[in-house]
XYZ file of C-alpha atoms in Angstrom:
317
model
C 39.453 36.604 -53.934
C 42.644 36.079 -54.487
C 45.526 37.706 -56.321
C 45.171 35.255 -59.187
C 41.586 34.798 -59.402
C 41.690 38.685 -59.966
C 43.849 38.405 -62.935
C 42.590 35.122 -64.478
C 38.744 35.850 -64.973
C 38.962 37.271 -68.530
C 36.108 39.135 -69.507
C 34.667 40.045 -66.355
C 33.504 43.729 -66.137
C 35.760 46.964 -65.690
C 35.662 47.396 -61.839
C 36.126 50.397 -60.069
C 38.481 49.578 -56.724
C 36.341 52.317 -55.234
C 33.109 51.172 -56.098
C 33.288 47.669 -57.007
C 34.620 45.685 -53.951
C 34.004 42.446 -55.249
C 36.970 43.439 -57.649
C 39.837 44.764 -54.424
C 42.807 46.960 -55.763
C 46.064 44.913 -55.944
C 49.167 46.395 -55.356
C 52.423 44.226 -56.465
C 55.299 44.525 -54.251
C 57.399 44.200 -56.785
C 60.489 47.191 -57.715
C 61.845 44.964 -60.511
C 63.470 46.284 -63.825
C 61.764 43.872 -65.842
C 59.220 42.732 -69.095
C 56.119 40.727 -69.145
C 56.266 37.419 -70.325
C 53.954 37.766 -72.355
C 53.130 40.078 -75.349
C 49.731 38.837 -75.748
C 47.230 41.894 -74.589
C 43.938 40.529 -72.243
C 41.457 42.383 -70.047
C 42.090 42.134 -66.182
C 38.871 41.594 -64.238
C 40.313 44.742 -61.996
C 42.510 46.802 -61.126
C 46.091 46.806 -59.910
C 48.864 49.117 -58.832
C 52.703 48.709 -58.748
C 55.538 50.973 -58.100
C 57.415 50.737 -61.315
C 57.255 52.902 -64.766
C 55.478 50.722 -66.968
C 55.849 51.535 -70.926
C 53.540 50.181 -73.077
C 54.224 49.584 -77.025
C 51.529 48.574 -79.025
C 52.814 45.980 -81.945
C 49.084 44.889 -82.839
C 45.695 45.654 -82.787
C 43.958 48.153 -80.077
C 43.586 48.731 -76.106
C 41.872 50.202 -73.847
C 42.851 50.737 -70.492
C 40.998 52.225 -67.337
C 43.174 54.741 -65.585
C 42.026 55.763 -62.454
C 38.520 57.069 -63.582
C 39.392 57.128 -67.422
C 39.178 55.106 -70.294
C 42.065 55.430 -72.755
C 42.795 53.454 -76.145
C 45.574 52.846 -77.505
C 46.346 51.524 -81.152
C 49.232 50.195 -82.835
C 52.633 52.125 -82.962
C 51.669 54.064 -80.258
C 54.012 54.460 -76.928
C 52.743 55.416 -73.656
C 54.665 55.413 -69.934
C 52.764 55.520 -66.461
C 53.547 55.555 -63.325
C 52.456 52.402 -61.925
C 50.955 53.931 -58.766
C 47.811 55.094 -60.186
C 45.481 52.586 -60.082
C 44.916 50.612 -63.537
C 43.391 48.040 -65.276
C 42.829 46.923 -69.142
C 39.561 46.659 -69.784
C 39.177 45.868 -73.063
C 40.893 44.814 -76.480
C 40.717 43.648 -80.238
C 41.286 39.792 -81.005
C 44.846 39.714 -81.556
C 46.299 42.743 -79.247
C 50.267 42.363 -78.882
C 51.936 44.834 -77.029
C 55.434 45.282 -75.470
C 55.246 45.648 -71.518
C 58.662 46.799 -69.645
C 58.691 47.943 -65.959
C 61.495 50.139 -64.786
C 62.106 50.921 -61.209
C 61.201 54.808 -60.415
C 64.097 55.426 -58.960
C 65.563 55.537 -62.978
C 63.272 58.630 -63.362
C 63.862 60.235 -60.003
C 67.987 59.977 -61.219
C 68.044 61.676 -64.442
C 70.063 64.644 -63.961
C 67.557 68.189 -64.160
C 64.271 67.706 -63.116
C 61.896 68.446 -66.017
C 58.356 69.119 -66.688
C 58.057 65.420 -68.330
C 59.240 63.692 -65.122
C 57.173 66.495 -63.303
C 53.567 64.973 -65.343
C 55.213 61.407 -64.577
C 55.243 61.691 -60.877
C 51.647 63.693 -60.817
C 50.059 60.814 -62.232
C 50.144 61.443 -66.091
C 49.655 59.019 -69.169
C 52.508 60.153 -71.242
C 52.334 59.580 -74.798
C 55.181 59.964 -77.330
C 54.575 61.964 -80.119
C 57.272 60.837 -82.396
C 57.325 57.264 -82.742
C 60.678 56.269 -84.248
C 61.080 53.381 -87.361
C 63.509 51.510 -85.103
C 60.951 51.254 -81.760
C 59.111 48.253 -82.718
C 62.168 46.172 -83.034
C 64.063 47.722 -80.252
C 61.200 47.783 -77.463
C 60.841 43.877 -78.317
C 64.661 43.333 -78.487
C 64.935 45.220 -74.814
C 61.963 42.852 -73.798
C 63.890 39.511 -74.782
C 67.292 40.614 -73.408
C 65.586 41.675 -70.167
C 63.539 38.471 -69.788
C 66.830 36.086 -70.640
C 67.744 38.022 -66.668
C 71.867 39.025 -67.542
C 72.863 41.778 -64.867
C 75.735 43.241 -67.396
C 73.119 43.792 -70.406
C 70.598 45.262 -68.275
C 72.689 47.914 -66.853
C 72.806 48.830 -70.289
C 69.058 48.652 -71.308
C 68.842 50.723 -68.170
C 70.859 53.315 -70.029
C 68.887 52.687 -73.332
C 66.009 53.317 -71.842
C 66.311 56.824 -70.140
C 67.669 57.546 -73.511
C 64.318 56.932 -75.444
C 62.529 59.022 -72.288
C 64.503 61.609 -72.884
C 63.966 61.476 -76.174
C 60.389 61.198 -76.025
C 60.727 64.506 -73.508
C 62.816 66.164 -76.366
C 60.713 65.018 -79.142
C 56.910 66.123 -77.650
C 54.297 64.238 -75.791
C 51.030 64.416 -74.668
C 48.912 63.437 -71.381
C 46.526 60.819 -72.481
C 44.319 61.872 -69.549
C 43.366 65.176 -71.301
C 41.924 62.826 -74.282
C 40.321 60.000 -72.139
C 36.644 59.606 -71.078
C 35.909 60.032 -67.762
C 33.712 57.329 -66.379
C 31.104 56.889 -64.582
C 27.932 59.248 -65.417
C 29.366 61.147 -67.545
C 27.552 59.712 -70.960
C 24.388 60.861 -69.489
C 25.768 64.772 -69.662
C 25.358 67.087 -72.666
C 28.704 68.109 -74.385
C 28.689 71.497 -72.554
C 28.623 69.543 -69.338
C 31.499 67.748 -70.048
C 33.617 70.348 -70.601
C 33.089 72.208 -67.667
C 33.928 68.341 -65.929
C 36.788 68.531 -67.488
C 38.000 71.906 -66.794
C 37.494 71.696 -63.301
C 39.474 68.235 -63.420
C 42.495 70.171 -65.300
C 42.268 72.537 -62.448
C 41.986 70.474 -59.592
C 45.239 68.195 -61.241
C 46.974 70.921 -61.311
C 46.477 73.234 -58.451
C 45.175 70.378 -55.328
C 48.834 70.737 -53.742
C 48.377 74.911 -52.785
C 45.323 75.596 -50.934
C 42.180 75.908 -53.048
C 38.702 75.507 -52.400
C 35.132 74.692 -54.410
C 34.954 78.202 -55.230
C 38.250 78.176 -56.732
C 37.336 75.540 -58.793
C 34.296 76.860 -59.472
C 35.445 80.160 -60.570
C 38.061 78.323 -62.954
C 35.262 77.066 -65.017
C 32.883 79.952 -64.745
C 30.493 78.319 -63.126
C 28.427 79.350 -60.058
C 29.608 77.475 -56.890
C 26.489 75.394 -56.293
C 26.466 74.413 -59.949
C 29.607 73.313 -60.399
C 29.136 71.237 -56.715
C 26.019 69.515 -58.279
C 27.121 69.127 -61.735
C 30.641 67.141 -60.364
C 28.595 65.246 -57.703
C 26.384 64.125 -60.286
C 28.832 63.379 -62.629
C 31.737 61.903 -60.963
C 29.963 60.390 -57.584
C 32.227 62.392 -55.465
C 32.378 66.221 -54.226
C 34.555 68.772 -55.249
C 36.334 68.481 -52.098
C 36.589 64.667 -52.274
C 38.239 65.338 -55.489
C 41.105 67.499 -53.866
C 41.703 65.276 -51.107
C 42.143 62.049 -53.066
C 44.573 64.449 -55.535
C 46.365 65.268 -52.382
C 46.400 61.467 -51.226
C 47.335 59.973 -54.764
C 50.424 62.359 -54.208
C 51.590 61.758 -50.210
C 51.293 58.091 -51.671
C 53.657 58.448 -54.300
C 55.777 60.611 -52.242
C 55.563 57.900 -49.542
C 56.972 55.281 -51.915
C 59.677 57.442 -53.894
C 61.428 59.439 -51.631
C 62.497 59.466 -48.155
C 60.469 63.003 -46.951
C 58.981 62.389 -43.249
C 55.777 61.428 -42.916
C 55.268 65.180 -41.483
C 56.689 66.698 -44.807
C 55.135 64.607 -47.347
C 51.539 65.517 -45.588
C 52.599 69.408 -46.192
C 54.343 68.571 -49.423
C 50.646 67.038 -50.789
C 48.552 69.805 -49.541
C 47.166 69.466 -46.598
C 47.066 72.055 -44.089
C 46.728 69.560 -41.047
C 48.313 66.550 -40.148
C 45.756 65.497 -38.192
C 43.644 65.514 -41.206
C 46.139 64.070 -43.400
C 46.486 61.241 -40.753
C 42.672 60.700 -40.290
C 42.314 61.095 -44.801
C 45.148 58.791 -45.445
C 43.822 55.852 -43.080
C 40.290 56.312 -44.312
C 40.911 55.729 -47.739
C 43.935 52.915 -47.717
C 43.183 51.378 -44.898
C 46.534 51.895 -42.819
C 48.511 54.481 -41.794
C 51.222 56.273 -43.553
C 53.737 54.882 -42.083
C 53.068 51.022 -42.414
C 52.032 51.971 -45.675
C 55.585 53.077 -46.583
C 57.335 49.781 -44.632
C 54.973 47.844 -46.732
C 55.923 49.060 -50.227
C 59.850 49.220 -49.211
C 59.693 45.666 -47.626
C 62.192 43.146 -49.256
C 60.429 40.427 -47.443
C 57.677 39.727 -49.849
C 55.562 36.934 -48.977
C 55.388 36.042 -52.480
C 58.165 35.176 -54.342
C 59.265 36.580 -57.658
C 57.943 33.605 -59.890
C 54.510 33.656 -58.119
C 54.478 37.717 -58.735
C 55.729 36.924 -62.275
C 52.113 34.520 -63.293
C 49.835 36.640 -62.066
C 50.986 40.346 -63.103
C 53.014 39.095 -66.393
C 50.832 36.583 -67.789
């Protein structure tokens, strides 16, 4: 399958790019500040990846979007900003979805003066959703969308400026992780509601603690749970160990660290947790396919065999 049969088979079912191979991951080699053509919101037979920030405003109607093992939905007037690098996918929508689609470069975020906890949650994966929604965002987000798509250099040095404005703002203002709200997939309809808490807890935990060295009975212990429980009741729910869990954490992050910054290969495997390089080595090639390093020559490459217009119908349409 190619890259545009992927994106052209509306309706076909969520696929997991774990799971569901008939549906392969796609990741866009694109580091464009840009917009998507088109505002009109429709469900991607699977799932993609890019390197960008992607913020989503919703002008019409309702979406749902799988996010690396959660389903999210979003409504109108609602903001949200990803890091593209976390597998993704929308996998359903009302008749009539419009939404606003920009795609800013990461190295915008990695700029802004002062690390923070927001760009902290950004780079670790989260779906960050602004609390405050301002009158003026509908018509701005869709004004920064036109200017960006008429392609001037001058005006979008200045969107650029606009737009770590509004991130700050949404960082000054309050936000949320969406992930904390979504359902995770998978089996997890079959478990009672106590079940699903203790899922989640030992998610939260995981998320937050897979780059120091912790192990199932940490996890375990986080959610009160008694080791063997909490192994069966994740297997069960998730498909995957506790263990499996904290690797691909670990992974997720040497990837983004991979793409983002220019750490050695040697320091981003210490940076992400593991304790070996061997292992990271022998973790990373098992689950991408290819080594770190042609991993990272890959995603920096300027010579894409695609060119921009052929990116621009399949990921934009």
């Amino acid at each position: 399958m190619n890259n545009k049969q992927a994106f052209e088979l509306d309706g076909a079912k969520p696929a997991h790019p774990e799971l569901d191979l008939s549906h392969p991951l796609v990741i866009f080699d694109d580091h464009r500040f840009c917009a998507g053509t088109t505002t009109t919101v429709r469900r991607m037979a699977g799932p993609h990846m890019h390197s960008q920030i992607e913020l989503n405003y919703v002008l019409e109607g309702q979406m749902t979007y799988w996010f690396d093992g959660r389903e999210l939905t979003l409504s109108a007037d609602r903001l949200c900003l990803f890091w593209g690098m976390c597998p993704h996918q929308v996998t359903d929508c009302e008749e009539g979805t419009q939404f606003v689609c920009l795609y800013m470069p990461m190295s915008v975020i990695l700029g802004m003066a002062n690390p923070s906890r927001l760009r902290e949650a950004i780079f670790r994966g989260a779906v960050i959703e602004a609390l405050n929604i301002r009158p003026y965002d509908r018509q701005i987000f869709l004004d920064w969308r036109n200017e960006l798509l008429a392609g001037d250099a001058n005006t979008e040095e200045i969107l650029r400026s606009e737009l770590v404005a509004r991130v700050k703002r949404i960082e000054n203002d309050g936000w949320r992780d969406l992930r904390e709200q979504g359902e995770v997939l998978v089996n997890l309809r079959q478990c009672d509601v106590d079940r699903i808490h203790h899922i989640e807890q030992m998610l939260r935990f995981i998320s937050e603690n897979a780059l120091r060295k912790i192990s199932v009975e940490d996890v375990a212990e986080a959610t009160g749970l008694h080791p063997n429980y909490a192994m069966t009741l994740f297997k069960r729910a998730l498909g995957l160990t506790i263990n499996q869990a904290i690797v691909r954490h670990r992974l997720d992050t040497a990837r983004s660290l991979l793409i983002s910054t220019d750490l050695t290969v040697v320091e981003v495997a210490f940076e992400s947790g593991f304790g070996s390089l061997s292992t990271f080595y022998e973790s990373f090639q098992k689950r991408f396919q290819e080594k770190p390093v042609q991993f990272r020559k890959k995603m920096r490459s300027k010579n894409i065999n695609k060119s921009l217009s052929q990116v621009g119908q399949v990921k934009y349409m």
